[in-house]
Short mmCIF file of C-alpha atoms and ligand atoms in Angstrom, two decimals:
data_model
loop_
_atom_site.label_atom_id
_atom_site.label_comp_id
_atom_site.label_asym_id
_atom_site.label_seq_id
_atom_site.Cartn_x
_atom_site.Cartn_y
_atom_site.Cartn_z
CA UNK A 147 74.75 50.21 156.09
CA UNK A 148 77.25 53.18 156.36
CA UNK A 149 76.45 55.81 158.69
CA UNK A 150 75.81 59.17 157.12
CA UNK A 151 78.99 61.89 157.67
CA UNK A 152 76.32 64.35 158.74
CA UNK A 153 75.16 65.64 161.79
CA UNK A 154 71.49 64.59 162.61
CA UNK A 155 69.86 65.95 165.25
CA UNK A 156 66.21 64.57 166.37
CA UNK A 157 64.36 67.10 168.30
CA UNK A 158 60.82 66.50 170.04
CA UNK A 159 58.95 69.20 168.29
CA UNK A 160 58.35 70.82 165.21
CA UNK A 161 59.11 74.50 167.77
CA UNK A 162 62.17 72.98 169.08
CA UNK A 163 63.27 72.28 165.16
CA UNK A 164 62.86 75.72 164.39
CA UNK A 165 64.68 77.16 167.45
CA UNK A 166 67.69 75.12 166.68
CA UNK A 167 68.10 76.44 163.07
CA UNK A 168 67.30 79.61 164.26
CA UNK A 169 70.15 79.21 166.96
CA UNK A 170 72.31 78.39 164.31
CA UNK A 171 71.31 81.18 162.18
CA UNK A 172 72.11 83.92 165.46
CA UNK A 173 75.39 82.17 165.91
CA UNK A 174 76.71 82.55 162.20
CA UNK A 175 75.36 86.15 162.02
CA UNK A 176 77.07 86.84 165.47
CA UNK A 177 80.31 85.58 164.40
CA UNK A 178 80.08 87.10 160.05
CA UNK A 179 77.34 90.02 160.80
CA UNK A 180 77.51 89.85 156.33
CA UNK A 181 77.00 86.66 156.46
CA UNK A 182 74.75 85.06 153.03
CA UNK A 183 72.04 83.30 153.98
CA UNK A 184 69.86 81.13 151.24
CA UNK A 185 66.60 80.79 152.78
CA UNK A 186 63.73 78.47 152.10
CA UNK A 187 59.84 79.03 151.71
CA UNK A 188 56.91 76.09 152.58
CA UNK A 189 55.41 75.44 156.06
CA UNK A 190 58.61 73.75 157.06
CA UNK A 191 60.95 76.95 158.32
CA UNK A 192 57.96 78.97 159.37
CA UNK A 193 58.52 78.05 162.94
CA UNK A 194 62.43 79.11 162.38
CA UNK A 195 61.22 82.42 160.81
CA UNK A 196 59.17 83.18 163.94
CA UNK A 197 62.14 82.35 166.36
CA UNK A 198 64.35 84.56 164.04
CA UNK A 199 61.47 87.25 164.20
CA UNK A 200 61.55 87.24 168.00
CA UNK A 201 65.33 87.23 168.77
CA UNK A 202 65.54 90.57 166.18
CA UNK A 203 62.91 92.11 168.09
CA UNK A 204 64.34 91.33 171.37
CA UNK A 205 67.77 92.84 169.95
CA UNK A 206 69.53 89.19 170.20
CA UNK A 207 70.15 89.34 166.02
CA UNK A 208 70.86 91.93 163.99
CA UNK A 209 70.51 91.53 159.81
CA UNK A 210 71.82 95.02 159.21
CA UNK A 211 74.29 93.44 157.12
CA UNK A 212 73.14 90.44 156.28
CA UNK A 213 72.42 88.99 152.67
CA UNK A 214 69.69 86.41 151.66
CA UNK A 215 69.39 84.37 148.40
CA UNK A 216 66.09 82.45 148.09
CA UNK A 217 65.61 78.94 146.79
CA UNK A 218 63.52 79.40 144.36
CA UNK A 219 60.03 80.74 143.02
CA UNK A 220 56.70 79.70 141.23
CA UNK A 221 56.91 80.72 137.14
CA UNK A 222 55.03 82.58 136.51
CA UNK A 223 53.52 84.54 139.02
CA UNK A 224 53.66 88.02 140.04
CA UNK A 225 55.19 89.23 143.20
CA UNK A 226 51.57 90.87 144.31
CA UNK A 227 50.08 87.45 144.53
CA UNK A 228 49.97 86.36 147.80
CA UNK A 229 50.68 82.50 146.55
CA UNK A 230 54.41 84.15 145.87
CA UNK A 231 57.34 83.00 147.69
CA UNK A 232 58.23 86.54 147.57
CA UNK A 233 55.03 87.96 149.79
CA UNK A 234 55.49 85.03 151.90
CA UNK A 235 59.30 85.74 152.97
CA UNK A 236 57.76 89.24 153.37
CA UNK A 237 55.17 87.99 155.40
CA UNK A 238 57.06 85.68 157.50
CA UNK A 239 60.18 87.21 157.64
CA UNK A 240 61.66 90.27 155.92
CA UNK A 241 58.97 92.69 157.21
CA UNK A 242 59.75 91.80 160.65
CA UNK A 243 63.21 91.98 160.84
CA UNK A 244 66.01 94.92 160.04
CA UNK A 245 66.98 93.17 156.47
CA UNK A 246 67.95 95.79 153.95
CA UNK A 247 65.94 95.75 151.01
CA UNK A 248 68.69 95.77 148.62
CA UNK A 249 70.16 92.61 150.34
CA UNK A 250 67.38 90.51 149.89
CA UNK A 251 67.26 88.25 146.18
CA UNK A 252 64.86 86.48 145.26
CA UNK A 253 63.93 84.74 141.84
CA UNK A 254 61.57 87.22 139.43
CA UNK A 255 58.44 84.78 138.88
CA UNK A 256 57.84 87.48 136.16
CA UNK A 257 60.92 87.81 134.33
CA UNK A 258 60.72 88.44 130.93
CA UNK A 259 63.40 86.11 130.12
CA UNK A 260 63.84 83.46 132.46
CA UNK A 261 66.89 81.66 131.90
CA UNK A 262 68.31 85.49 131.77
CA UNK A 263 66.99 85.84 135.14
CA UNK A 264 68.42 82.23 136.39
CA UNK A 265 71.84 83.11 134.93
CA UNK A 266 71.90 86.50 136.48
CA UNK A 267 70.98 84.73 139.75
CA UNK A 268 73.84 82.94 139.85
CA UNK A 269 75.85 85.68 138.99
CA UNK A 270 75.21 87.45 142.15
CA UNK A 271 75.78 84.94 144.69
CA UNK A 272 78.78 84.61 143.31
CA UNK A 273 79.34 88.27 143.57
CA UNK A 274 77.93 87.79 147.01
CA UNK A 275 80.60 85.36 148.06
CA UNK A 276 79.00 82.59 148.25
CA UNK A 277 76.16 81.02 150.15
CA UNK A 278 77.17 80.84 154.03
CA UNK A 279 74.33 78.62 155.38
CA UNK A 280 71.69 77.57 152.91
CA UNK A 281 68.67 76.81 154.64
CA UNK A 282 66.26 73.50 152.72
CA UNK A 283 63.11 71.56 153.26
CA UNK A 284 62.57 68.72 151.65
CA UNK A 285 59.24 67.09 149.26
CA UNK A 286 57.57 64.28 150.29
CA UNK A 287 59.29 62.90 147.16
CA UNK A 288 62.83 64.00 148.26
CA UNK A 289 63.20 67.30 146.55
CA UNK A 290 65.39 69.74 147.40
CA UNK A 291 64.11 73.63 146.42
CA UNK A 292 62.15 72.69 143.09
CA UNK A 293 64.55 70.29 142.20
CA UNK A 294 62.85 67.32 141.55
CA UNK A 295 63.50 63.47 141.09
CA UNK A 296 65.29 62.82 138.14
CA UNK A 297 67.46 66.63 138.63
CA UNK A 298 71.04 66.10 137.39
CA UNK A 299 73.18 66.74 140.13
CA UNK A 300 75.45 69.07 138.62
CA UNK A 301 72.31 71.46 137.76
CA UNK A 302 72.28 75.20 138.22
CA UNK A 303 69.78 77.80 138.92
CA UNK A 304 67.08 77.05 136.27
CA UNK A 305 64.09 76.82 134.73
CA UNK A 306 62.01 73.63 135.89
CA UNK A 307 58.88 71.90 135.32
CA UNK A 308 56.71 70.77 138.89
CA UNK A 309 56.01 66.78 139.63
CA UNK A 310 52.10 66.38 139.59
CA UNK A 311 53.26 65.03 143.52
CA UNK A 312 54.61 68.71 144.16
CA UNK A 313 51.22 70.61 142.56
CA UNK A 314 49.03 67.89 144.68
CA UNK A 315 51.23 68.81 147.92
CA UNK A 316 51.43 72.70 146.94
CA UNK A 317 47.62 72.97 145.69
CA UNK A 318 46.36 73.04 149.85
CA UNK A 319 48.12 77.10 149.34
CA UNK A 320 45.84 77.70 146.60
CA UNK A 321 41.63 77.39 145.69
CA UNK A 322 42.44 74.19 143.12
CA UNK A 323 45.11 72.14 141.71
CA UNK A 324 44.92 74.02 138.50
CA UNK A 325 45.95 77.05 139.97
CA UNK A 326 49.34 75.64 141.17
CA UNK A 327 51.71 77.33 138.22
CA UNK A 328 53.28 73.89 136.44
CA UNK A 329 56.46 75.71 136.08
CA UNK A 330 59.15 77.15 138.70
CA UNK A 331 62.57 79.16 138.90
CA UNK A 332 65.12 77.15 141.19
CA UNK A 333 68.70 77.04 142.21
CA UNK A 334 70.20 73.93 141.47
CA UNK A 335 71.54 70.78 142.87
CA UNK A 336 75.30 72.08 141.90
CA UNK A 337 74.50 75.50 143.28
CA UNK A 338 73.31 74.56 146.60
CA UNK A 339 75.87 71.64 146.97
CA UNK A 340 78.18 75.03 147.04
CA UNK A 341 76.81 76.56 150.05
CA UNK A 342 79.16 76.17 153.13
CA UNK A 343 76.67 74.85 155.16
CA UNK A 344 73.56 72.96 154.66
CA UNK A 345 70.50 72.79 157.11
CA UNK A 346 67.63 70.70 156.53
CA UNK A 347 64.37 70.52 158.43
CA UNK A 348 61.88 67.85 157.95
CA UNK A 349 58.85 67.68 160.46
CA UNK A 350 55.90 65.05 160.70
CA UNK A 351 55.78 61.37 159.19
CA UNK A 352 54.75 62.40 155.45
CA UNK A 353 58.60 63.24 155.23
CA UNK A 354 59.57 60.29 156.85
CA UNK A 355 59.80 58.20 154.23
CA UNK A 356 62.12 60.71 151.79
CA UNK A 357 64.23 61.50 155.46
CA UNK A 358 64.95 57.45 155.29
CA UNK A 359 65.98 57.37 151.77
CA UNK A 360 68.05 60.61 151.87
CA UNK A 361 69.73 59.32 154.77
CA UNK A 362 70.45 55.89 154.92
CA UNK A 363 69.45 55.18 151.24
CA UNK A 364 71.81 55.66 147.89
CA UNK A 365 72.58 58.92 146.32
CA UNK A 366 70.77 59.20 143.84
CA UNK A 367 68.74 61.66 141.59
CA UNK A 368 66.00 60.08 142.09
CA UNK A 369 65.94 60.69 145.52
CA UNK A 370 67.58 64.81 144.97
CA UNK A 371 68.14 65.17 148.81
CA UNK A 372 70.38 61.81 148.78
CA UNK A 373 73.26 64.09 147.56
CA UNK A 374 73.73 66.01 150.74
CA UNK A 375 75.69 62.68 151.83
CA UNK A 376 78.50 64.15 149.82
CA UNK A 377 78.32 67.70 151.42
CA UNK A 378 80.82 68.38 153.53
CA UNK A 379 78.84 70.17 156.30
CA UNK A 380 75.16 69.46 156.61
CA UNK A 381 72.88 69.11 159.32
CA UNK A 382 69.70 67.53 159.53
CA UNK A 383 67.27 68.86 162.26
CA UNK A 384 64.60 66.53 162.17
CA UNK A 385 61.21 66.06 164.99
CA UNK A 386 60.69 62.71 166.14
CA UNK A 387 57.94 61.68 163.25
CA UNK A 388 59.77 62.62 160.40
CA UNK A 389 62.53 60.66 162.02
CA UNK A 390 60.60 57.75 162.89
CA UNK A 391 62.03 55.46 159.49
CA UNK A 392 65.53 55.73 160.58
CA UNK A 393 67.24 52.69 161.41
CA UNK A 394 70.75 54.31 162.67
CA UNK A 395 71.52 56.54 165.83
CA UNK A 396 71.63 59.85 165.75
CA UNK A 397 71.77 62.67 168.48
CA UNK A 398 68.50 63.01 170.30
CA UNK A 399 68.05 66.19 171.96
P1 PGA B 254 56.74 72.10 153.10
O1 PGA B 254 57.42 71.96 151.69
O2 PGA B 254 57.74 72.78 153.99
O3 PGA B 254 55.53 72.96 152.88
O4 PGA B 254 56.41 70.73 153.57
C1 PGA B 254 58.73 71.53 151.62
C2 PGA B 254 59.17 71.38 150.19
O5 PGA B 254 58.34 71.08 149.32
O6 PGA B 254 60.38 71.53 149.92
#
């Protein structure tokens, strides 16, 4: 089998993954302090978040300038509800850091007219220069933001439906399965293949599996992380158990 082009890196912990985005996160903001970050919600960046969280309050990062882009957001749901993607970047990150306001985009799970509100997205990262470093987990069925098995690989920021697999996975964030929203707003497989460079994180051996067939397996969409084997700059930071499926060697740290 080919070896992947990008850089893997197998860490011990799920800490150690987040301090080594993080690290890469302080290093691009020290060297473009405007830098455009695209930032992802789930359990899997939380520990990043916190790392980020203590280097700003220990003065080693500063977000003055810095502009974020989320993934993507449940549809519909209001911003107030703490299931949001938007509460939880407030709650995990923007509250605790010196973001500006104005800098931070994410997708309106209440727009009035959705594909409006997709196009408009798109719109101003361009404006915005681009995505620097676009920060991803990935579904236990290999899904990149909500883009889901079967996403076309040139897609754009867009209206999609969730895979029952997603709700199932999603539904431990809310009182029943039913309350998961079916529906999301997400960035697309075209518009994060644009960002300059990609970080994904996997942790634990759920992922395992999709970490296997998005690394060593063929792209394809039914696999929607399996494309980042055509990015040109993309690192996976993975912990040992998500890891643990790999046949090939990669850096062990
Ligand atoms: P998780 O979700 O970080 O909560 O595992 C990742 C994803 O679904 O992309």
């Amino acid at each position: 089998m080919n070896k992947p082009v990008m850089k893997v890196i197998i860490v011990g912990s799920y800490l150690e993954m987040g301090e080594r985005a993080a690290k890469l996160v302080q290093q691009l903001l020290h060297d473009k302090p405007n830098a455009v970050l695209g930032l992802a919600t789930g359990s899997t960046p939380e520990s990043t978040y916190a790392e980020l969280v203590r280097m700003s309050q220990e003065k080693q990062i500063d977000f003055s300038h810095t502009v974020t882009f989320n993934l993507d957001e449940y549809y519909p749901i209001a911003r107030s509800n703490s299931q949001s993607y938007w509460d939880f970047m407030h709650d995990k990150l923007f509250r605790h850091i010196n973001v500006n306001p104005q800098h931070i985009h994410v997708l309106h799970g209440e727009a009035q007219d959705p594909v409006a509100e997709c196009a408009s997205y798109e719109e101003a990262i361009g404006k915005a220069g681009g995505i620097d470093l676009q920060i991803l987990g990935i579904g236990n069925n290999g899904h990149i933001a909500f883009n889901e098995p079967g996403s076309p690989l040139t897609s754009r920021t867009r209206v999609v439906q969730l895979d029952e697999s997603t709700i199932q996975a999603n539904s431990r964030y809310f009182s029943s399965a039913e309350d998961v929203p079916k529906q999301a707003l997400s960035m697309g497989m075209g518009t994060i293949m644009e960002a300059r460079h990609v970080i994904l994180l996997a942790s634990g051996a759920k992922k395992a599996d999709a970490i296997r067939q998005s690394l060593e397996g063929p792209v394809t969409e039914a696999i929607p992380a399996s494309i980042l084997q055509q990015h040109p700059n993309c690192t996976f930071i993975l912990d040992r158990e998500a890891a643990s499926l790999l046949k090939n060697t990669y850096e062990q740290v």
